[in-house]
Coordinates of N, CA and C in Angstrom, one line a residue:
Chain R
E1 N 12.7 11.0 3.8 CA 13.4 9.6 4.1 C 12.8 9.2 2.6
D2 N 14.2 8.5 1.5 CA 13.6 8.5 0.3 C 13.1 6.6 0.5
Q3 N 11.9 6.5 -0.1 CA 11.4 5.1 -0.1 C 10.7 5.0 -1.8
V4 N 11.0 3.7 -2.0 CA 10.8 2.8 -3.2 C 10.3 1.8 -2.8
T5 N 8.8 1.5 -3.9 CA 7.9 0.0 -3.6 C 7.7 -0.6 -4.9
Q6 N 8.1 -1.7 -5.0 CA 7.7 -2.4 -6.2 C 6.7 -3.1 -6.0
S7 N 6.2 -3.6 -7.3 CA 5.0 -4.5 -7.5 C 5.1 -5.0 -8.8
P8 N 4.3 -6.0 -9.0 CA 4.1 -6.7 -7.8 C 5.4 -7.7 -7.7
E9 N 4.9 -8.2 -6.3 CA 5.9 -9.2 -5.6 C 6.7 -10.1 -6.5
A10 N 5.8 -10.6 -7.6 CA 5.7 -11.4 -8.1 C 5.2 -11.8 -9.0
L11 N 5.6 -12.5 -10.5 CA 5.1 -12.7 -11.7 C 5.3 -13.8 -12.8
R12 N 4.5 -14.5 -13.0 CA 4.6 -15.7 -13.9 C 4.1 -15.5 -15.1
L13 N 5.2 -15.6 -16.3 CA 5.0 -15.6 -17.4 C 4.8 -16.5 -18.1
Q14 N 4.1 -16.6 -19.4 CA 4.4 -17.4 -20.4 C 5.3 -16.7 -21.1
E15 N 6.9 -17.9 -21.3 CA 8.0 -17.6 -22.8 C 7.0 -16.5 -24.5
G16 N 7.5 -15.3 -24.3 CA 6.5 -14.5 -25.2 C 5.5 -13.1 -25.0
E17 N 5.0 -13.7 -23.6 CA 4.3 -12.4 -22.7 C 4.4 -11.8 -21.8
S18 N 4.4 -10.7 -22.6 CA 4.9 -9.3 -22.3 C 4.1 -8.8 -21.2
S19 N 5.1 -8.2 -20.3 CA 4.9 -7.3 -19.4 C 5.5 -6.1 -18.4
S20 N 5.2 -5.7 -17.4 CA 5.7 -4.5 -16.7 C 5.7 -4.3 -15.5
L21 N 6.9 -4.0 -15.2 CA 7.0 -4.3 -13.7 C 6.9 -2.8 -13.1
N22 N 6.6 -2.3 -11.7 CA 6.2 -0.9 -11.4 C 7.4 -0.8 -10.0
C23 N 7.7 0.4 -10.4 CA 8.8 1.1 -9.5 C 7.9 2.6 -8.5
S24 N 7.2 2.6 -7.4 CA 7.2 3.5 -7.2 C 8.4 4.4 -6.0
Y25 N 8.4 5.4 -6.5 CA 9.1 6.3 -5.6 C 9.1 7.6 -4.6
T26 N 9.2 7.9 -3.9 CA 9.5 9.0 -3.2 C 11.2 9.8 -2.5
V27 N 11.9 10.7 -3.4 CA 12.8 10.9 -3.1 C 13.2 12.5 -3.0
S28 N 13.9 13.1 -1.8 CA 13.7 14.8 -1.9 C 14.0 15.5 -2.7
G29 N 15.3 14.6 -4.1 CA 15.8 15.0 -5.2 C 16.3 14.3 -5.9
L30 N 16.1 13.9 -7.3 CA 16.7 12.3 -7.6 C 17.8 12.4 -8.6
R31 N 18.8 11.9 -7.8 CA 20.2 12.0 -8.8 C 20.1 10.7 -9.4
G32 N 19.7 9.9 -9.4 CA 19.6 8.6 -10.2 C 18.5 7.1 -9.9
L33 N 18.3 6.8 -10.7 CA 17.1 5.9 -10.1 C 18.2 4.5 -11.0
F34 N 18.1 3.0 -10.0 CA 19.2 1.7 -11.0 C 18.1 1.1 -11.1
W35 N 18.0 0.4 -11.8 CA 17.8 -1.2 -11.9 C 18.5 -2.1 -11.9
Y36 N 18.3 -2.9 -11.0 CA 19.3 -3.9 -10.8 C 18.5 -5.7 -11.4
R37 N 19.2 -6.6 -11.4 CA 18.8 -8.2 -11.8 C 19.7 -9.0 -11.0
Q38 N 18.7 -9.6 -10.5 CA 19.8 -10.6 -9.5 C 18.8 -11.6 -9.2
D39 N 20.1 -13.0 -9.5 CA 19.6 -14.4 -10.4 C 19.9 -14.8 -8.2
P40 N 19.3 -16.0 -7.8 CA 19.1 -16.7 -7.3 C 21.0 -16.8 -6.5
G41 N 20.9 -16.8 -5.4 CA 22.3 -16.5 -5.0 C 23.2 -16.2 -5.4
K42 N 23.5 -14.8 -6.0 CA 24.6 -13.8 -7.0 C 23.7 -12.8 -6.2
G43 N 25.0 -11.8 -6.7 CA 24.9 -10.0 -6.8 C 23.9 -9.7 -7.4
P44 N 23.3 -8.0 -7.0 CA 22.4 -7.6 -8.1 C 23.5 -7.4 -9.3
E45 N 23.2 -7.3 -10.2 CA 24.0 -7.1 -11.6 C 23.4 -5.8 -12.3
F46 N 24.1 -4.7 -12.3 CA 23.3 -3.5 -13.1 C 22.5 -3.6 -14.2
L47 N 21.5 -2.9 -14.3 CA 21.0 -3.5 -15.5 C 21.4 -1.6 -16.0
F48 N 20.5 -1.0 -15.8 CA 20.3 1.0 -16.0 C 20.5 2.0 -15.1
T49 N 20.7 2.9 -15.5 CA 20.4 4.1 -14.5 C 19.6 5.4 -15.6
L50 N 18.4 5.8 -14.8 CA 17.9 6.7 -15.2 C 17.9 8.2 -14.3
Y51 N 17.9 9.0 -15.0 CA 18.5 10.4 -14.3 C 17.1 11.4 -14.3
S52 N 16.5 11.7 -15.7 CA 15.2 12.8 -15.5 C 13.8 11.8 -16.0
A53 N 13.2 12.4 -15.4 CA 11.2 12.3 -16.0 C 11.3 12.2 -17.9
G54 N 10.9 11.3 -18.1 CA 11.6 11.3 -19.8 C 12.0 10.3 -20.2
E55 N 12.9 9.9 -19.7 CA 14.0 9.0 -20.1 C 13.5 8.0 -20.1
E56 N 14.7 7.1 -21.0 CA 14.1 5.8 -21.5 C 15.7 5.2 -22.1
K57 N 15.6 3.6 -21.5 CA 17.1 2.9 -22.0 C 16.3 1.6 -22.7
E58 N 16.6 0.9 -23.0 CA 17.0 0.0 -24.0 C 17.9 -0.8 -23.6
K59 N 17.8 -2.0 -23.4 CA 19.3 -3.3 -23.4 C 18.4 -4.6 -23.9
E60 N 18.5 -5.5 -25.0 CA 18.2 -6.7 -25.4 C 16.4 -6.8 -25.5
R61 N 16.0 -7.1 -24.4 CA 14.3 -7.4 -24.3 C 13.8 -6.3 -23.2
L62 N 14.6 -5.3 -22.6 CA 14.2 -4.7 -21.5 C 14.3 -3.6 -22.2
K63 N 13.2 -2.5 -21.2 CA 13.4 -0.9 -21.3 C 12.9 -0.7 -20.2
A64 N 13.5 0.2 -19.9 CA 13.2 1.1 -18.4 C 12.7 2.8 -18.5
T65 N 11.8 3.0 -18.6 CA 11.6 4.7 -18.1 C 11.2 5.0 -16.9
L66 N 10.8 5.8 -16.7 CA 10.7 7.2 -15.7 C 10.0 8.6 -16.0
T67 N 9.3 8.4 -14.9 CA 8.5 9.7 -14.6 C 8.9 10.2 -12.9
K68 N 7.9 11.4 -12.7 CA 8.6 12.0 -11.3 C 8.3 10.8 -10.5
K69 N 7.6 10.5 -10.5 CA 6.9 9.5 -9.2 C 7.1 7.7 -9.1
E70 N 7.3 7.6 -10.6 CA 7.3 5.9 -10.9 C 8.6 5.6 -12.2
S71 N 8.9 4.6 -11.8 CA 9.7 3.8 -13.1 C 9.0 2.6 -13.3
F72 N 9.1 2.3 -14.8 CA 8.5 1.1 -15.2 C 9.6 0.2 -15.9
L73 N 9.9 -0.8 -15.8 CA 10.6 -2.0 -16.5 C 9.8 -2.8 -17.9
H74 N 9.9 -2.6 -18.6 CA 8.9 -3.8 -19.7 C 9.5 -4.5 -19.5
I75 N 9.0 -6.1 -20.1 CA 10.0 -6.9 -20.4 C 9.0 -7.3 -21.5
T76 N 10.0 -7.5 -23.1 CA 9.3 -7.8 -24.3 C 9.5 -8.8 -24.5
A77 N 8.1 -10.2 -24.9 CA 9.0 -11.5 -25.6 C 9.7 -12.1 -24.5
P78 N 9.2 -12.0 -23.3 CA 10.6 -12.8 -22.6 C 10.6 -14.3 -22.5
K79 N 12.1 -14.6 -22.5 CA 12.2 -16.3 -22.5 C 12.9 -16.1 -21.1
P80 N 12.7 -18.0 -21.0 CA 12.7 -18.3 -19.4 C 14.3 -17.9 -19.1
E81 N 15.3 -17.6 -19.6 CA 16.6 -16.8 -19.2 C 16.2 -15.5 -18.9
D82 N 15.4 -14.8 -18.5 CA 14.9 -13.7 -18.1 C 14.3 -13.7 -16.9
S83 N 14.2 -15.1 -16.4 CA 13.5 -15.0 -14.8 C 14.8 -14.8 -14.1
A84 N 14.6 -13.7 -12.7 CA 15.1 -13.6 -12.3 C 14.6 -13.0 -11.1
T85 N 15.1 -12.2 -9.9 CA 14.1 -10.5 -9.4 C 15.0 -9.4 -9.7
Y86 N 14.1 -8.6 -9.8 CA 14.3 -7.3 -10.5 C 14.1 -6.5 -9.7
L87 N 15.3 -5.3 -9.2 CA 15.3 -4.7 -8.1 C 15.4 -3.0 -8.9
C88 N 14.7 -2.4 -8.0 CA 14.8 -1.0 -8.1 C 15.4 0.1 -7.0
A89 N 16.2 0.9 -7.8 CA 16.6 1.8 -6.3 C 17.0 3.3 -6.6
V90 N 17.0 4.0 -5.7 CA 17.0 5.6 -6.2 C 18.1 5.7 -4.9
Q91 N 19.1 7.1 -5.7 CA 19.5 7.5 -4.9 C 19.1 9.2 -5.0
G92 N 19.2 9.7 -3.9 CA 18.7 10.9 -3.5 C 19.8 12.3 -3.8
V93 N 19.3 13.4 -3.7 CA 20.9 14.0 -3.5 C 21.1 14.4 -2.6
K94 N 20.2 14.3 -1.3 CA 20.2 14.2 0.6 C 20.8 12.5 1.0
A95 N 21.3 11.6 0.4 CA 21.6 10.5 0.9 C 22.6 10.0 1.5
A96 N 22.9 9.8 2.6 CA 24.0 10.2 3.3 C 25.2 9.0 2.6
G97 N 26.3 9.0 2.1 CA 27.3 8.1 2.2 C 26.7 7.6 0.8
N98 N 26.2 8.4 -0.3 CA 25.5 8.1 -1.8 C 25.0 6.6 -1.5
K99 N 24.3 6.5 -0.1 CA 23.2 5.3 -0.3 C 22.2 5.5 -1.2
L100 N 21.9 4.2 -1.8 CA 20.9 3.7 -2.7 C 19.9 3.0 -1.7
T101 N 18.9 3.3 -1.9 CA 17.4 2.8 -1.1 C 17.0 2.3 -2.2
F102 N 16.8 0.7 -1.8 CA 16.0 -0.4 -2.6 C 15.0 -0.8 -2.0
G103 N 14.0 -1.3 -3.4 CA 12.7 -1.5 -3.3 C 12.5 -3.2 -2.8
G104 N 11.7 -3.4 -2.1 CA 11.8 -5.4 -2.4 C 12.1 -6.0 -3.6
G105 N 11.9 -5.3 -4.7 CA 12.2 -6.8 -6.2 C 10.8 -6.7 -6.1
T106 N 10.7 -7.1 -7.3 CA 9.9 -8.2 -8.1 C 10.3 -9.3 -8.5
R107 N 9.9 -10.8 -8.3 CA 10.5 -11.6 -8.6 C 9.7 -12.4 -9.8
V108 N 10.6 -12.1 -10.8 CA 9.9 -12.9 -12.0 C 10.3 -14.5 -13.1
L109 N 9.2 -15.2 -13.3 CA 9.6 -16.4 -13.7 C 9.3 -16.5 -15.2
V110 N 9.7 -17.0 -16.1 CA 9.2 -16.9 -17.3 C 9.3 -18.7 -17.6
K111 N 8.0 -19.2 -18.1 CA 7.7 -20.3 -18.2 C 7.7 -20.5 -19.8
P112 N 8.6 -22.0 -20.1 CA 8.4 -22.0 -21.5 C 7.3 -22.9 -22.3
Chain G
N1 N 39.3 -8.9 -15.5 CA 38.8 -8.1 -14.0 C 38.1 -9.4 -13.6
A2 N 38.4 -9.2 -12.4 CA 37.2 -10.0 -11.6 C 36.2 -9.7 -10.8
G3 N 36.5 -8.1 -10.7 CA 35.4 -7.4 -10.3 C 35.2 -7.2 -9.0
V4 N 34.1 -7.6 -8.0 CA 34.1 -7.7 -6.8 C 34.1 -9.1 -5.6
T5 N 35.3 -9.4 -5.6 CA 34.8 -10.5 -4.7 C 35.0 -10.9 -3.2
Q6 N 34.1 -11.5 -3.2 CA 33.7 -11.7 -1.5 C 34.3 -13.2 -1.2
T7 N 34.8 -13.3 0.2 CA 34.8 -14.5 0.7 C 34.4 -14.5 2.2
P8 N 34.0 -15.7 3.1 CA 33.9 -17.2 2.3 C 32.2 -16.7 1.7
K9 N 31.9 -17.5 1.2 CA 30.5 -17.1 0.3 C 29.8 -17.8 1.5
F10 N 29.4 -18.9 2.4 CA 28.6 -19.3 3.3 C 29.6 -19.2 4.5
Q11 N 28.7 -19.0 5.9 CA 29.4 -19.2 6.8 C 28.3 -19.1 8.2
V12 N 29.1 -19.8 8.9 CA 27.9 -20.1 10.1 C 28.6 -20.0 11.4
L13 N 27.5 -18.9 12.2 CA 28.6 -18.3 13.8 C 27.6 -19.4 15.0
K14 N 28.2 -19.1 15.8 CA 27.4 -19.1 17.2 C 27.3 -18.0 17.9
T15 N 26.5 -17.8 18.5 CA 26.0 -16.3 19.4 C 27.6 -15.9 20.3
G16 N 28.0 -14.7 19.5 CA 29.4 -14.3 20.6 C 30.8 -14.7 20.2
Q17 N 30.8 -15.5 18.5 CA 31.7 -15.5 17.8 C 32.1 -14.1 16.8
S18 N 33.6 -13.9 16.5 CA 33.8 -13.0 16.0 C 34.1 -13.5 14.7
M19 N 34.0 -12.6 13.2 CA 34.7 -13.2 12.1 C 35.0 -12.3 11.2
T20 N 35.5 -11.8 10.2 CA 35.9 -10.9 9.1 C 35.3 -11.7 7.8
L21 N 33.9 -10.9 7.2 CA 33.9 -10.8 5.9 C 34.6 -10.1 4.9
Q22 N 35.4 -11.0 3.8 CA 36.4 -9.8 3.3 C 36.0 -10.1 1.4
C23 N 36.3 -8.5 1.3 CA 35.9 -7.9 0.4 C 37.0 -7.3 -0.3
A24 N 37.5 -8.0 -1.4 CA 38.4 -7.1 -2.5 C 37.7 -7.0 -4.0
Q25 N 38.1 -5.4 -4.2 CA 38.0 -5.4 -6.0 C 39.3 -4.5 -6.6
D26 N 39.1 -5.3 -8.1 CA 40.2 -5.3 -8.7 C 39.8 -3.9 -9.8
M27 N 38.9 -2.9 -9.8 CA 38.6 -2.1 -10.7 C 39.1 -0.8 -10.2
N28 N 40.3 -0.5 -9.3 CA 40.5 0.4 -9.0 C 39.3 2.0 -8.3
H29 N 38.3 1.2 -7.6 CA 37.1 2.0 -7.7 C 37.6 2.6 -5.9
E30 N 37.1 4.2 -6.1 CA 37.4 4.4 -4.7 C 36.7 4.3 -3.5
Y31 N 35.2 4.3 -4.1 CA 34.4 4.2 -3.0 C 34.0 2.4 -3.0
M32 N 33.4 2.3 -1.9 CA 33.1 0.5 -1.7 C 31.9 0.8 -0.5
S33 N 31.3 0.0 -0.3 CA 30.5 -0.2 0.7 C 29.9 -1.6 1.2
W34 N 29.4 -1.9 2.0 CA 28.7 -2.9 2.6 C 27.3 -2.8 2.5
Y35 N 26.5 -3.8 1.9 CA 25.3 -4.2 2.2 C 24.6 -5.0 2.9
R36 N 23.7 -5.3 3.4 CA 22.5 -6.6 4.1 C 21.8 -6.6 3.4
Q37 N 20.6 -7.8 3.1 CA 19.7 -8.5 2.6 C 19.2 -9.0 3.4
D38 N 18.0 -8.6 3.8 CA 17.3 -9.4 4.5 C 15.6 -9.4 3.5
P39 N 15.1 -10.4 4.2 CA 13.6 -10.8 3.5 C 12.6 -9.7 3.7
G40 N 11.9 -9.2 2.5 CA 10.7 -7.7 3.0 C 11.9 -6.6 3.4
M41 N 12.9 -6.6 3.8 CA 13.7 -5.3 3.9 C 14.8 -4.7 2.9
G42 N 14.5 -5.4 2.0 CA 15.3 -4.8 0.7 C 17.0 -5.0 1.1
L43 N 17.9 -4.2 0.8 CA 19.3 -4.1 1.1 C 19.2 -3.0 1.9
R44 N 20.3 -2.4 2.5 CA 20.5 -1.7 3.2 C 21.8 -1.2 3.6
L45 N 22.4 -0.1 3.6 CA 23.8 0.4 4.1 C 24.0 0.3 5.2
I46 N 25.0 -0.6 5.7 CA 26.1 -0.5 6.7 C 27.2 -0.2 6.8
H47 N 27.6 -0.2 6.1 CA 28.9 0.7 6.2 C 29.6 1.3 4.6
Y48 N 30.3 2.6 4.7 CA 30.8 3.1 3.8 C 32.2 3.5 3.9
S49 N 33.0 3.3 2.4 CA 34.5 4.1 2.6 C 34.7 4.9 0.7
V50 N 35.4 6.5 1.3 CA 35.0 6.8 -0.5 C 36.8 7.0 -0.8
G51 N 37.2 6.3 -0.2 CA 38.9 6.0 -0.6 C 40.0 5.6 1.2
A52 N 40.9 5.2 0.5 CA 41.9 3.8 1.6 C 42.1 5.1 2.4
G53 N 41.7 4.8 3.8 CA 42.2 5.2 5.4 C 40.9 5.8 6.1
I54 N 39.4 6.4 5.2 CA 38.1 6.8 4.9 C 37.3 6.1 5.0
T55 N 36.1 6.1 6.5 CA 35.2 5.3 6.3 C 34.3 6.0 7.2
D56 N 32.9 5.1 7.1 CA 32.1 5.5 7.7 C 30.7 5.0 7.8
Q57 N 29.6 5.4 8.8 CA 28.4 4.5 9.1 C 27.3 4.9 8.4
G58 N 26.7 3.7 7.8 CA 25.5 3.6 7.0 C 24.5 4.2 7.5
E59 N 23.3 3.1 7.2 CA 21.8 3.3 7.8 C 22.0 2.2 9.2
V60 N 22.6 1.0 9.0 CA 22.8 -0.1 10.0 C 24.1 0.0 10.1
P61 N 25.0 0.4 11.1 CA 26.2 -0.3 11.2 C 26.3 -0.7 12.6
N62 N 25.6 -0.8 13.6 CA 26.1 -0.9 14.8 C 25.6 -3.1 14.7
G63 N 27.3 -3.1 15.8 CA 27.4 -4.8 15.2 C 28.3 -4.7 14.4
Y64 N 29.2 -3.9 13.8 CA 30.1 -4.0 12.6 C 31.0 -3.0 12.9
N65 N 32.0 -3.8 12.7 CA 33.5 -2.6 12.1 C 34.3 -2.5 10.8
V66 N 34.4 -2.0 10.2 CA 35.0 -1.8 8.8 C 36.6 -1.0 9.2
S67 N 37.3 -1.0 8.0 CA 38.6 -0.5 7.8 C 39.0 -0.5 6.1
R68 N 39.3 0.3 5.8 CA 40.6 0.6 4.6 C 41.8 0.8 4.6
S69 N 42.3 0.1 4.7 CA 44.3 0.1 4.7 C 44.5 0.2 3.2
T70 N 43.8 -0.5 1.8 CA 43.8 0.4 0.7 C 42.9 0.1 0.0
T71 N 43.4 0.6 -1.1 CA 42.1 1.1 -1.8 C 41.3 -0.4 -2.7
E72 N 42.0 -1.4 -2.6 CA 41.7 -3.0 -3.3 C 40.6 -3.3 -1.9
D73 N 40.4 -3.4 -0.8 CA 40.6 -4.4 0.3 C 39.3 -3.5 1.3
F74 N 38.2 -4.0 1.7 CA 37.2 -3.5 2.4 C 36.4 -4.2 3.0
P75 N 37.4 -5.6 4.5 CA 36.6 -6.2 5.5 C 35.4 -5.1 6.1
L76 N 35.0 -6.5 6.2 CA 33.7 -6.2 7.2 C 33.7 -7.2 8.8
R77 N 33.8 -6.7 9.9 CA 34.2 -7.4 11.1 C 32.8 -7.3 12.2
L78 N 32.3 -8.7 12.5 CA 31.9 -8.8 13.7 C 32.1 -9.0 14.6
L79 N 31.9 -8.2 16.0 CA 32.9 -8.8 16.8 C 32.4 -9.5 17.7
S80 N 31.2 -9.2 18.0 CA 30.0 -10.2 18.7 C 28.9 -10.7 18.3
A81 N 29.3 -11.6 17.1 CA 27.4 -11.8 16.1 C 26.3 -12.2 17.1
A82 N 25.3 -11.6 16.6 CA 24.0 -12.3 17.0 C 23.1 -12.7 16.2
P83 N 22.1 -12.9 16.6 CA 20.7 -14.0 15.5 C 20.6 -12.6 14.9
S84 N 20.2 -11.6 15.0 CA 19.9 -10.6 14.2 C 20.9 -10.5 13.1
Q85 N 22.0 -10.7 13.6 CA 23.2 -10.5 12.2 C 23.1 -11.5 10.8
T86 N 22.1 -12.4 11.2 CA 21.8 -13.7 10.0 C 21.1 -12.8 8.9
S87 N 22.0 -13.1 7.8 CA 21.8 -12.2 6.5 C 23.0 -12.6 5.4
V88 N 22.0 -11.9 4.4 CA 23.0 -12.0 2.9 C 23.9 -10.8 3.3
Y89 N 25.3 -10.9 3.2 CA 26.5 -9.8 3.1 C 26.7 -9.5 1.6
F90 N 26.1 -8.2 1.4 CA 27.2 -7.8 -0.2 C 27.8 -6.9 -0.4
C91 N 29.3 -6.5 -0.5 CA 29.6 -5.4 -0.5 C 29.9 -4.6 -2.4
A92 N 30.0 -3.5 -2.2 CA 30.0 -3.2 -3.5 C 30.6 -1.9 -4.0
S93 N 31.1 -2.0 -5.3 CA 32.2 -0.5 -4.8 C 31.7 0.4 -6.5
K94 N 32.3 2.0 -6.2 CA 32.0 2.5 -7.5 C 33.2 3.3 -7.9
H95 N 32.8 4.0 -8.9 CA 34.3 4.3 -9.0 C 34.7 5.4 -8.5
R96 N 33.7 6.4 -7.8 CA 33.8 7.6 -6.8 C 33.0 8.0 -6.1
F97 N 33.2 8.6 -5.0 CA 32.1 9.1 -4.5 C 31.4 10.5 -4.8
G98 N 30.0 10.3 -4.3 CA 29.1 11.6 -5.1 C 29.0 11.5 -7.1
Y99 N 29.5 10.5 -7.9 CA 29.1 10.0 -8.4 C 27.7 9.3 -9.1
N100 N 27.2 9.3 -10.2 CA 26.1 8.7 -10.3 C 26.1 7.5 -10.8
S101 N 27.5 7.1 -10.6 CA 27.7 5.4 -11.5 C 27.5 4.9 -10.6
P102 N 26.8 3.4 -11.3 CA 26.1 2.6 -10.2 C 27.5 1.7 -9.9
L103 N 26.3 1.1 -9.0 CA 27.5 0.4 -7.9 C 27.6 -1.1 -8.4
H104 N 28.8 -1.8 -8.3 CA 29.1 -3.4 -8.8 C 29.0 -4.0 -7.6
F105 N 28.5 -5.2 -7.7 CA 28.4 -5.7 -6.4 C 29.2 -7.0 -6.4
G106 N 29.6 -7.9 -5.4 CA 29.8 -9.2 -5.1 C 28.7 -10.0 -5.1
N107 N 29.0 -11.2 -4.9 CA 28.2 -12.3 -5.2 C 27.8 -12.9 -3.9
G108 N 28.2 -12.2 -2.7 CA 27.5 -12.3 -1.4 C 28.3 -13.4 -0.5
T109 N 28.2 -12.6 0.6 CA 28.5 -13.9 1.7 C 27.1 -14.2 3.0
R110 N 26.1 -15.4 2.6 CA 25.4 -15.8 3.5 C 26.0 -16.4 4.9
L111 N 25.5 -15.6 5.6 CA 25.7 -15.7 7.3 C 24.7 -16.1 8.2
T112 N 24.8 -17.1 9.0 CA 23.9 -17.2 9.4 C 24.2 -17.5 11.4
V113 N 23.5 -16.9 12.0 CA 24.3 -16.9 13.8 C 23.0 -17.4 14.2
T114 N 23.7 -18.6 15.1 CA 22.6 -19.7 15.9 C 22.9 -19.2 17.4

């Protein structure tokens, strides 16, 4: 069964203080690893898809990387508007119904 | 494009009552799905549909029914609500079943069953 664990559960940062979020996963065969951002009272908003180890993707202050066991979301020089919960999810090749298996998320608070 | 639209945003039910959560998408996506989000449990797949007229069960289907009469709409029905169904429900869609394209989520319905 596919599993995803995210750490830390919560992260408090000062504006400009760079940090990384971890997503550890086990999957029978990886079809894709997805990062989402979720604001309070809203649905998850798609950020990145990674398909194979060594792949990296960037968007503004966010950079996602992938190894065979983990993915990292690096936040460089964060701003208060980067405060949100970040969700990691995997889709395995054997996932019934194209199910995404989600981690519990990392709540990020960036203080000015 | 409105994307994925869910109604209502909030709902309170008493045990045993029934209701339908509405979901509509305007992106011509073939694949639609329902997830529930609970603290400490992550998002879990309830039901999904790969096209009009075709639905199937996900990870936690008990207590829920779905139908897909059009490409745009995918309602979720609770026939007899239970307190264990208190959750936030998200509808999500993507272009096609089997593709690695990302899911697009609605803004959710927060349901409380007393």
